[in-house]
PDB file of C-alpha atoms in Angstrom:
ATOM      1  CA  MET A   1       0.000   0.000   0.000  1.00  0.00           C
ATOM      2  CA  LYS A   2       1.404   3.400  -0.982  1.00  0.00           C
ATOM      3  CA  LYS A   3       1.842   6.312   1.439  1.00  0.00           C
ATOM      4  CA  LYS A   4      -1.020   8.221  -0.176  1.00  0.00           C
ATOM      5  CA  GLU A   5      -3.388   5.266   0.289  1.00  0.00           C
ATOM      6  CA  ILE A   6      -2.291   4.734   3.898  1.00  0.00           C
ATOM      7  CA  ARG A   7      -2.758   8.433   4.601  1.00  0.00           C
ATOM      8  CA  GLU A   8      -6.278   8.417   3.145  1.00  0.00           C
ATOM      9  CA  ARG A   9      -7.254   5.241   5.037  1.00  0.00           C
ATOM     10  CA  ILE A  10      -6.051   6.483   8.427  1.00  0.00           C
ATOM     11  CA  ILE A  11      -7.600   9.933   8.019  1.00  0.00           C
ATOM     12  CA  LYS A  12     -10.911   8.301   7.047  1.00  0.00           C
ATOM     13  CA  LEU A  13     -10.793   6.114  10.174  1.00  0.00           C
ATOM     14  CA  ARG A  14     -10.069   9.151  12.311  1.00  0.00           C
ATOM     15  CA  LEU A  15     -12.883  11.227  10.830  1.00  0.00           C
ATOM     16  CA  GLU A  16     -15.326   8.388  11.537  1.00  0.00           C
ATOM     17  CA  MET A  17     -14.610   8.570  15.273  1.00  0.00           C
ATOM     18  CA  SER A  18     -17.409   9.982  17.425  1.00  0.00           C
ATOM     19  CA  ASP A  19     -16.913  13.120  19.516  1.00  0.00           C
ATOM     20  CA  ASP A  20     -17.057  10.998  22.667  1.00  0.00           C
ATOM     21  CA  GLU A  21     -14.402   8.620  21.346  1.00  0.00           C
ATOM     22  CA  VAL A  22     -12.101  11.513  20.431  1.00  0.00           C
ATOM     23  CA  ARG A  23     -12.620  13.092  23.852  1.00  0.00           C
ATOM     24  CA  GLU A  24     -12.056   9.885  25.830  1.00  0.00           C
ATOM     25  CA  LYS A  25      -9.007   8.697  23.897  1.00  0.00           C
ATOM     26  CA  SER A  26      -7.485  12.182  23.857  1.00  0.00           C
ATOM     27  CA  ALA A  27      -7.869  12.367  27.644  1.00  0.00           C
ATOM     28  CA  ARG A  28      -5.965   9.080  27.997  1.00  0.00           C
ATOM     29  CA  VAL A  29      -3.184  10.371  25.747  1.00  0.00           C
ATOM     30  CA  ALA A  30      -3.013  13.655  27.676  1.00  0.00           C
ATOM     31  CA  SER A  31      -2.718  11.890  31.044  1.00  0.00           C
ATOM     32  CA  ARG A  32       0.284   9.936  29.741  1.00  0.00           C
ATOM     33  CA  VAL A  33       1.906  13.046  28.262  1.00  0.00           C
ATOM     34  CA  VAL A  34       1.714  15.157  31.433  1.00  0.00           C
ATOM     35  CA  ALA A  35       3.176  12.239  33.429  1.00  0.00           C
ATOM     36  CA  LEU A  36       6.313  12.123  31.269  1.00  0.00           C
ATOM     37  CA  PRO A  37       9.463  13.455  32.984  1.00  0.00           C
ATOM     38  CA  VAL A  38      10.339  15.332  29.777  1.00  0.00           C
ATOM     39  CA  PHE A  39       7.014  17.158  30.024  1.00  0.00           C
ATOM     40  CA  GLN A  40       7.391  17.932  33.713  1.00  0.00           C
ATOM     41  CA  GLN A  41      10.912  19.276  33.191  1.00  0.00           C
ATOM     42  CA  ALA A  42      10.096  21.335  30.089  1.00  0.00           C
ATOM     43  CA  GLU A  43       9.882  25.106  30.457  1.00  0.00           C
ATOM     44  CA  THR A  44       8.840  25.903  26.880  1.00  0.00           C
ATOM     45  CA  VAL A  45       6.364  23.554  25.197  1.00  0.00           C
ATOM     46  CA  MET A  46       5.254  23.761  21.582  1.00  0.00           C
ATOM     47  CA  SER A  47       1.970  22.040  20.770  1.00  0.00           C
ATOM     48  CA  TYR A  48      -0.085  21.687  17.644  1.00  0.00           C
ATOM     49  CA  VAL A  49      -3.733  22.734  17.909  1.00  0.00           C
ATOM     50  CA  ALA A  50      -5.957  19.755  17.060  1.00  0.00           C
ATOM     51  CA  PHE A  51      -7.866  19.719  13.772  1.00  0.00           C
ATOM     52  CA  ARG A  52     -10.222  17.213  12.137  1.00  0.00           C
ATOM     53  CA  ASN A  53     -10.315  14.695  14.996  1.00  0.00           C
ATOM     54  CA  GLU A  54      -6.597  14.760  15.771  1.00  0.00           C
ATOM     55  CA  VAL A  55      -5.742  13.918  19.381  1.00  0.00           C
ATOM     56  CA  GLU A  56      -6.978  16.941  21.334  1.00  0.00           C
ATOM     57  CA  THR A  57      -4.298  19.172  22.861  1.00  0.00           C
ATOM     58  CA  GLY A  58      -6.419  21.826  24.579  1.00  0.00           C
ATOM     59  CA  GLY A  59      -6.187  20.153  27.981  1.00  0.00           C
ATOM     60  CA  ILE A  60      -2.408  19.811  27.739  1.00  0.00           C
ATOM     61  CA  ILE A  61      -2.050  23.456  26.684  1.00  0.00           C
ATOM     62  CA  ARG A  62      -4.179  24.598  29.635  1.00  0.00           C
ATOM     63  CA  THR A  63      -2.115  22.424  31.989  1.00  0.00           C
ATOM     64  CA  CYS A  64       1.077  24.019  30.676  1.00  0.00           C
ATOM     65  CA  LEU A  65      -0.266  27.529  31.216  1.00  0.00           C
ATOM     66  CA  ALA A  66      -1.529  26.646  34.700  1.00  0.00           C
ATOM     67  CA  GLN A  67       1.926  25.295  35.598  1.00  0.00           C
ATOM     68  CA  GLY A  68       3.640  28.460  34.379  1.00  0.00           C
ATOM     69  CA  LYS A  69       5.193  26.882  31.306  1.00  0.00           C
ATOM     70  CA  ARG A  70       5.716  28.948  28.190  1.00  0.00           C
ATOM     71  CA  VAL A  71       3.359  27.678  25.478  1.00  0.00           C
ATOM     72  CA  VAL A  72       4.052  27.945  21.769  1.00  0.00           C
ATOM     73  CA  VAL A  73       1.855  26.957  18.813  1.00  0.00           C
ATOM     74  CA  PRO A  74       2.743  26.758  15.114  1.00  0.00           C
ATOM     75  CA  VAL A  75       1.814  29.400  12.564  1.00  0.00           C
ATOM     76  CA  THR A  76       1.831  28.091   8.993  1.00  0.00           C
ATOM     77  CA  ASP A  77       3.741  30.208   6.490  1.00  0.00           C
ATOM     78  CA  ARG A  78       2.363  28.668   3.298  1.00  0.00           C
ATOM     79  CA  ALA A  79       4.349  30.910   0.958  1.00  0.00           C
ATOM     80  CA  ASN A  80       7.668  29.700   2.366  1.00  0.00           C
ATOM     81  CA  LYS A  81       6.413  26.250   3.418  1.00  0.00           C
ATOM     82  CA  ARG A  82       7.556  26.648   7.012  1.00  0.00           C
ATOM     83  CA  LEU A  83       6.232  26.725  10.563  1.00  0.00           C
ATOM     84  CA  ILE A  84       6.766  29.768  12.773  1.00  0.00           C
ATOM     85  CA  PRO A  85       6.485  29.138  16.531  1.00  0.00           C
ATOM     86  CA  SER A  86       4.369  31.778  18.294  1.00  0.00           C
ATOM     87  CA  GLU A  87       3.800  32.152  22.042  1.00  0.00           C
ATOM     88  CA  VAL A  88       0.267  31.819  23.393  1.00  0.00           C
ATOM     89  CA  LYS A  89      -0.639  33.515  26.672  1.00  0.00           C
ATOM     90  CA  LYS A  90      -4.408  32.953  26.659  1.00  0.00           C
ATOM     91  CA  PHE A  91      -5.915  29.787  25.208  1.00  0.00           C
ATOM     92  CA  PRO A  92      -7.982  29.758  23.091  1.00  0.00           C
ATOM     93  CA  ASP A  93      -8.588  33.539  23.259  1.00  0.00           C
ATOM     94  CA  ASP A  94      -5.330  34.360  21.414  1.00  0.00           C
ATOM     95  CA  LEU A  95      -6.315  32.165  18.458  1.00  0.00           C
ATOM     96  CA  LYS A  96      -8.556  32.270  15.404  1.00  0.00           C
ATOM     97  CA  PRO A  97      -8.952  29.971  12.359  1.00  0.00           C
ATOM     98  CA  GLY A  98      -5.939  30.318  10.087  1.00  0.00           C
ATOM     99  CA  THR A  99      -4.405  28.164   7.367  1.00  0.00           C
ATOM    100  CA  TRP A 100      -6.699  25.242   6.460  1.00  0.00           C
ATOM    101  CA  GLY A 101      -9.026  26.313   9.278  1.00  0.00           C
ATOM    102  CA  ILE A 102      -6.523  25.350  11.995  1.00  0.00           C
ATOM    103  CA  LEU A 103      -6.497  27.685  15.004  1.00  0.00           C
ATOM    104  CA  GLU A 104      -3.485  30.030  14.920  1.00  0.00           C
ATOM    105  CA  PRO A 105      -2.587  33.229  16.805  1.00  0.00           C
ATOM    106  CA  LYS A 106      -4.455  36.360  15.797  1.00  0.00           C
ATOM    107  CA  ALA A 107      -2.289  39.046  14.169  1.00  0.00           C
ATOM    108  CA  GLU A 108      -2.206  41.084  17.385  1.00  0.00           C
ATOM    109  CA  CYS A 109      -1.221  37.971  19.365  1.00  0.00           C
ATOM    110  CA  PHE A 110       1.624  36.883  17.078  1.00  0.00           C
ATOM    111  CA  ARG A 111       4.717  36.512  19.286  1.00  0.00           C
ATOM    112  CA  PRO A 112       7.498  34.676  17.366  1.00  0.00           C
ATOM    113  CA  VAL A 113       9.765  32.365  19.353  1.00  0.00           C
ATOM    114  CA  GLU A 114      13.136  31.000  18.269  1.00  0.00           C
ATOM    115  CA  PRO A 115      12.973  27.196  17.758  1.00  0.00           C
ATOM    116  CA  GLU A 116      16.209  26.752  19.723  1.00  0.00           C
ATOM    117  CA  VAL A 117      14.540  27.716  23.027  1.00  0.00           C
ATOM    118  CA  ILE A 118      11.782  25.095  22.790  1.00  0.00           C
ATOM    119  CA  ASP A 119      12.239  22.141  25.163  1.00  0.00           C
ATOM    120  CA  LEU A 120       9.377  19.898  24.069  1.00  0.00           C
ATOM    121  CA  VAL A 121       7.340  19.665  20.860  1.00  0.00           C
ATOM    122  CA  LEU A 122       4.020  17.824  20.622  1.00  0.00           C
ATOM    123  CA  VAL A 123       3.860  16.651  17.023  1.00  0.00           C
ATOM    124  CA  PRO A 124       0.776  15.735  14.973  1.00  0.00           C
ATOM    125  CA  GLY A 125       0.697  13.203  12.162  1.00  0.00           C
ATOM    126  CA  VAL A 126      -1.301  10.622  10.280  1.00  0.00           C
ATOM    127  CA  GLY A 127       0.662   7.522  11.260  1.00  0.00           C
ATOM    128  CA  PHE A 128       3.777   6.435  13.148  1.00  0.00           C
ATOM    129  CA  ASP A 129       5.903   3.336  13.652  1.00  0.00           C
ATOM    130  CA  ILE A 130       7.651   2.216  16.847  1.00  0.00           C
ATOM    131  CA  TYR A 131      10.905   3.833  15.694  1.00  0.00           C
ATOM    132  CA  GLY A 132       9.339   7.283  15.579  1.00  0.00           C
ATOM    133  CA  ASN A 133       9.085   7.503  11.819  1.00  0.00           C
ATOM    134  CA  ARG A 134       6.161   9.732  10.925  1.00  0.00           C
ATOM    135  CA  LEU A 135       3.657   9.792   8.099  1.00  0.00           C
ATOM    136  CA  GLY A 136       2.549  13.413   7.879  1.00  0.00           C
ATOM    137  CA  TYR A 137       0.068  15.197   5.695  1.00  0.00           C
ATOM    138  CA  GLY A 138       2.451  15.525   2.759  1.00  0.00           C
ATOM    139  CA  GLY A 139       3.502  19.164   3.119  1.00  0.00           C
ATOM    140  CA  GLY A 140       6.824  18.526   4.848  1.00  0.00           C
ATOM    141  CA  PHE A 141       6.303  21.387   7.323  1.00  0.00           C
ATOM    142  CA  TYR A 142       7.404  19.450  10.405  1.00  0.00           C
ATOM    143  CA  ASP A 143      10.240  17.689   8.588  1.00  0.00           C
ATOM    144  CA  ARG A 144      11.666  21.121   7.808  1.00  0.00           C
ATOM    145  CA  PHE A 145      10.948  22.529  11.262  1.00  0.00           C
ATOM    146  CA  LEU A 146      12.157  19.777  13.619  1.00  0.00           C
ATOM    147  CA  PRO A 147      15.854  19.926  12.571  1.00  0.00           C
ATOM    148  CA  ARG A 148      15.867  23.581  13.695  1.00  0.00           C
ATOM    149  CA  LEU A 149      15.291  22.599  17.325  1.00  0.00           C
ATOM    150  CA  SER A 150      18.026  22.392  19.928  1.00  0.00           C
ATOM    151  CA  PRO A 151      19.684  18.930  20.087  1.00  0.00           C
ATOM    152  CA  GLU A 152      18.421  18.770  23.692  1.00  0.00           C
ATOM    153  CA  ALA A 153      14.776  19.251  22.680  1.00  0.00           C
ATOM    154  CA  THR A 154      12.378  16.298  22.854  1.00  0.00           C
ATOM    155  CA  THR A 155       9.723  15.502  20.256  1.00  0.00           C
ATOM    156  CA  VAL A 156       6.571  13.620  21.242  1.00  0.00           C
ATOM    157  CA  ALA A 157       3.952  12.484  18.737  1.00  0.00           C
ATOM    158  CA  LEU A 158       0.362  12.153  19.943  1.00  0.00           C
ATOM    159  CA  ALA A 159      -1.720   9.446  18.298  1.00  0.00           C
ATOM    160  CA  TYR A 160      -4.592   7.033  18.657  1.00  0.00           C
ATOM    161  CA  GLN A 161      -3.489   3.401  18.842  1.00  0.00           C
ATOM    162  CA  GLU A 162      -4.992   2.894  15.372  1.00  0.00           C
ATOM    163  CA  GLN A 163      -2.409   5.322  13.990  1.00  0.00           C
ATOM    164  CA  LEU A 164       0.451   3.043  15.040  1.00  0.00           C
ATOM    165  CA  LEU A 165       1.584   1.233  11.886  1.00  0.00           C
ATOM    166  CA  PRO A 166       4.122  -1.526  11.113  1.00  0.00           C
ATOM    167  CA  ASP A 167       5.783   0.682   8.484  1.00  0.00           C
ATOM    168  CA  VAL A 168       5.304   4.274   7.313  1.00  0.00           C
ATOM    169  CA  PHE A 169       7.938   4.015   4.543  1.00  0.00           C
ATOM    170  CA  PRO A 170      10.274   6.783   5.769  1.00  0.00           C
ATOM    171  CA  GLU A 171      12.381   8.753   3.309  1.00  0.00           C
ATOM    172  CA  ALA A 172      15.777  10.404   3.776  1.00  0.00           C
ATOM    173  CA  HIS A 173      14.290  13.840   4.519  1.00  0.00           C
ATOM    174  CA  ASP A 174      11.836  12.531   7.136  1.00  0.00           C
ATOM    175  CA  HIS A 175      12.601  13.462  10.745  1.00  0.00           C
ATOM    176  CA  PRO A 176      11.671  10.837  13.394  1.00  0.00           C
ATOM    177  CA  VAL A 177      10.231  11.719  16.812  1.00  0.00           C
ATOM    178  CA  ASP A 178      11.591  10.639  20.197  1.00  0.00           C
ATOM    179  CA  PHE A 179       8.350   9.298  21.687  1.00  0.00           C
ATOM    180  CA  VAL A 180       4.919   8.259  20.457  1.00  0.00           C
ATOM    181  CA  VAL A 181       2.147   8.494  23.057  1.00  0.00           C
ATOM    182  CA  THR A 182      -1.149   6.751  22.299  1.00  0.00           C
ATOM    183  CA  ASP A 183      -4.299   6.121  24.312  1.00  0.00           C
ATOM    184  CA  ARG A 184      -2.785   2.757  25.303  1.00  0.00           C
ATOM    185  CA  GLU A 185       0.973   3.186  25.653  1.00  0.00           C
ATOM    186  CA  VAL A 186       4.101   5.325  25.659  1.00  0.00           C
ATOM    187  CA  ILE A 187       6.674   4.231  23.082  1.00  0.00           C
ATOM    188  CA  ASN A 188      10.296   5.282  23.521  1.00  0.00           C
ATOM    189  CA  CYS A 189      11.224   5.486  19.853  1.00  0.00           C
ATOM    190  CA  ARG A 190      14.691   6.843  20.507  1.00  0.00           C
ATOM    191  CA  GLU A 191      15.444   3.737  22.579  1.00  0.00           C
ATOM    192  CA  ASN A 192      13.953   1.476  19.914  1.00  0.00           C
ATOM    193  CA  ARG A 193      16.172   3.030  17.243  1.00  0.00           C
ATOM    194  CA  LEU A 194      19.231   2.337  19.373  1.00  0.00           C
ATOM    195  CA  LYS A 195      18.179  -1.310  19.768  1.00  0.00           C
ATOM    196  CA  ILE A 196      17.898  -1.987  16.051  1.00  0.00           C
ATOM    197  CA  ASN A 197      20.471  -4.576  15.034  1.00  0.00           C
ATOM    198  CA  PHE A 198      21.976  -5.148  11.599  1.00  0.00           C
ATOM    199  CA  THR A 199      18.895  -7.101  10.476  1.00  0.00           C
ATOM    200  CA  GLY A 200      16.784  -3.989  10.920  1.00  0.00           C
ATOM    201  CA  LYS A 201      14.770  -5.536  13.751  1.00  0.00           C
ATOM    202  CA  LEU A 202      14.625  -4.893  17.473  1.00  0.00           C
ATOM    203  CA  SER A 203      17.266  -6.976  19.228  1.00  0.00           C
TER     204      SER A 203
END
């Protein structure tokens, strides 16, 4: 099955989820995320804003703000095919529908942040494997953005268990994440990559 077909199949499955299912599974993902030491230690957290039945991030963003963390969300620069991190001080008041209808900071609330200061990034996607390889939406925005982070930054993908795939057919330009958190488990992808032996399988 080609990447395009996998992408379409997973998105269709996600869009068929009920509001209750999205809410319940997202809550389970969120509880695992906020329990992670990398989350608790992070001072600046960048999070996507959920769209079209993605794992909800509103609760995590509110938790960050309540704990005094600096919160950053992506602004899509379509002309230059890049993401610009922007600080959010009031959620969701600072936001309005932007590119593709995704909530982004209003013009008067646009507060650019250098990628190098971000400690933790919550990454969206269509599908993931246990090594952190990511099947995105095809625009390459995150693959271009993630290499700009500090080497000390941690990347965590949020997903429903159904988005965990045996293979997402990664390419050379794809940038893997460090963890995948689903409604059922936390996967340390960085550790899994280190365990791969010469056969390409976990040892």
